[in-house]
Structure formats: C-alpha cells, structure tokens
C-alpha cells in the first residue's frame, strides 16, 4: 500500500499545476501525505485499511 500511495503522490506533484509540493507524514501515523498547493493550503491524503 505504501508503494501505491507514493506513486499517487508522485503523479499528483508532476501532473497538477496547482501543486507546489508533497509532504509525507510520519509513517508511524499510517500512509498519509499532504498535497501542498501553490497558495500554501494543504490537502491531506491518507489510506485507511478497513475490513
């Protein structure tokens, strides 16, 4: 799952013009990263495993 989230982060950062950066959150907290937009706003993307 970590590989999938990393791939998604890379695609977002290279394909969407409004994205300035990707900041990965501590792995202890799970599979998450912030999408940092050009205006400084952040969007949290996380993967939650459920049964």
PDB file of C-alpha atoms in Angstrom:
ATOM      1  CA  UNK A   1       0.000   0.000   0.000  1.00  0.00           C
ATOM      2  CA  UNK A   2       2.869   2.353   0.719  1.00  0.00           C
ATOM      3  CA  UNK A   3       4.096   1.960  -2.849  1.00  0.00           C
ATOM      4  CA  UNK A   4       0.645   2.837  -4.215  1.00  0.00           C
ATOM      5  CA  UNK A   5       0.420   5.998  -2.105  1.00  0.00           C
ATOM      6  CA  UNK A   6       3.941   7.027  -3.147  1.00  0.00           C
ATOM      7  CA  UNK A   7       3.016   6.581  -6.814  1.00  0.00           C
ATOM      8  CA  UNK A   8      -0.141   8.656  -6.355  1.00  0.00           C
ATOM      9  CA  UNK A   9       1.885  11.407  -4.671  1.00  0.00           C
ATOM     10  CA  UNK A  10       4.406  11.469  -7.496  1.00  0.00           C
ATOM     11  CA  UNK A  11       1.670  11.664 -10.139  1.00  0.00           C
ATOM     12  CA  UNK A  12      -0.114  14.483  -8.330  1.00  0.00           C
ATOM     13  CA  UNK A  13       3.065  16.521  -7.915  1.00  0.00           C
ATOM     14  CA  UNK A  14       4.042  16.236 -11.580  1.00  0.00           C
ATOM     15  CA  UNK A  15       0.662  16.405 -13.323  1.00  0.00           C
ATOM     16  CA  UNK A  16      -1.312  19.077 -11.455  1.00  0.00           C
ATOM     17  CA  UNK A  17      -0.085  22.655 -11.944  1.00  0.00           C
ATOM     18  CA  UNK A  18      -1.604  23.982  -8.709  1.00  0.00           C
ATOM     19  CA  UNK A  19       0.515  21.615  -6.598  1.00  0.00           C
ATOM     20  CA  UNK A  20       3.725  23.050  -5.167  1.00  0.00           C
ATOM     21  CA  UNK A  21       4.987  20.087  -3.148  1.00  0.00           C
ATOM     22  CA  UNK A  22       4.178  16.783  -1.488  1.00  0.00           C
ATOM     23  CA  UNK A  23       4.991  16.349   2.228  1.00  0.00           C
ATOM     24  CA  UNK A  24       4.963  12.817   3.565  1.00  0.00           C
ATOM     25  CA  UNK A  25       3.650  12.365   7.115  1.00  0.00           C
ATOM     26  CA  UNK A  26       5.479  10.218   9.670  1.00  0.00           C
ATOM     27  CA  UNK A  27       4.997   6.551   8.721  1.00  0.00           C
ATOM     28  CA  UNK A  28       4.110   5.757  12.348  1.00  0.00           C
ATOM     29  CA  UNK A  29       0.796   7.526  11.720  1.00  0.00           C
ATOM     30  CA  UNK A  30      -0.007   5.417   8.655  1.00  0.00           C
ATOM     31  CA  UNK A  31       0.034   6.008   4.943  1.00  0.00           C
ATOM     32  CA  UNK A  32      -0.520   9.761   4.599  1.00  0.00           C
ATOM     33  CA  UNK A  33       0.824  12.795   2.821  1.00  0.00           C
ATOM     34  CA  UNK A  34      -0.035  16.454   2.373  1.00  0.00           C
ATOM     35  CA  UNK A  35      -0.560  17.905  -1.077  1.00  0.00           C
ATOM     36  CA  UNK A  36       0.797  21.455  -0.741  1.00  0.00           C
ATOM     37  CA  UNK A  37      -0.880  23.853  -3.156  1.00  0.00           C
ATOM     38  CA  UNK A  38       0.746  26.962  -4.631  1.00  0.00           C
ATOM     39  CA  UNK A  39      -1.316  29.210  -2.328  1.00  0.00           C
ATOM     40  CA  UNK A  40       0.027  27.408   0.775  1.00  0.00           C
ATOM     41  CA  UNK A  41      -3.105  25.397   1.520  1.00  0.00           C
ATOM     42  CA  UNK A  42      -2.619  21.719   2.317  1.00  0.00           C
ATOM     43  CA  UNK A  43      -4.793  18.741   1.465  1.00  0.00           C
ATOM     44  CA  UNK A  44      -4.287  15.550   3.471  1.00  0.00           C
ATOM     45  CA  UNK A  45      -4.473  12.289   1.550  1.00  0.00           C
ATOM     46  CA  UNK A  46      -4.495   9.118   3.600  1.00  0.00           C
ATOM     47  CA  UNK A  47      -5.023   5.445   3.082  1.00  0.00           C
ATOM     48  CA  UNK A  48      -7.135   3.749   5.725  1.00  0.00           C
ATOM     49  CA  UNK A  49      -7.266  -0.010   5.719  1.00  0.00           C
ATOM     50  CA  UNK A  50     -10.609  -1.449   6.756  1.00  0.00           C
ATOM     51  CA  UNK A  51     -12.037  -4.913   6.978  1.00  0.00           C
TER      52      UNK A  51
END
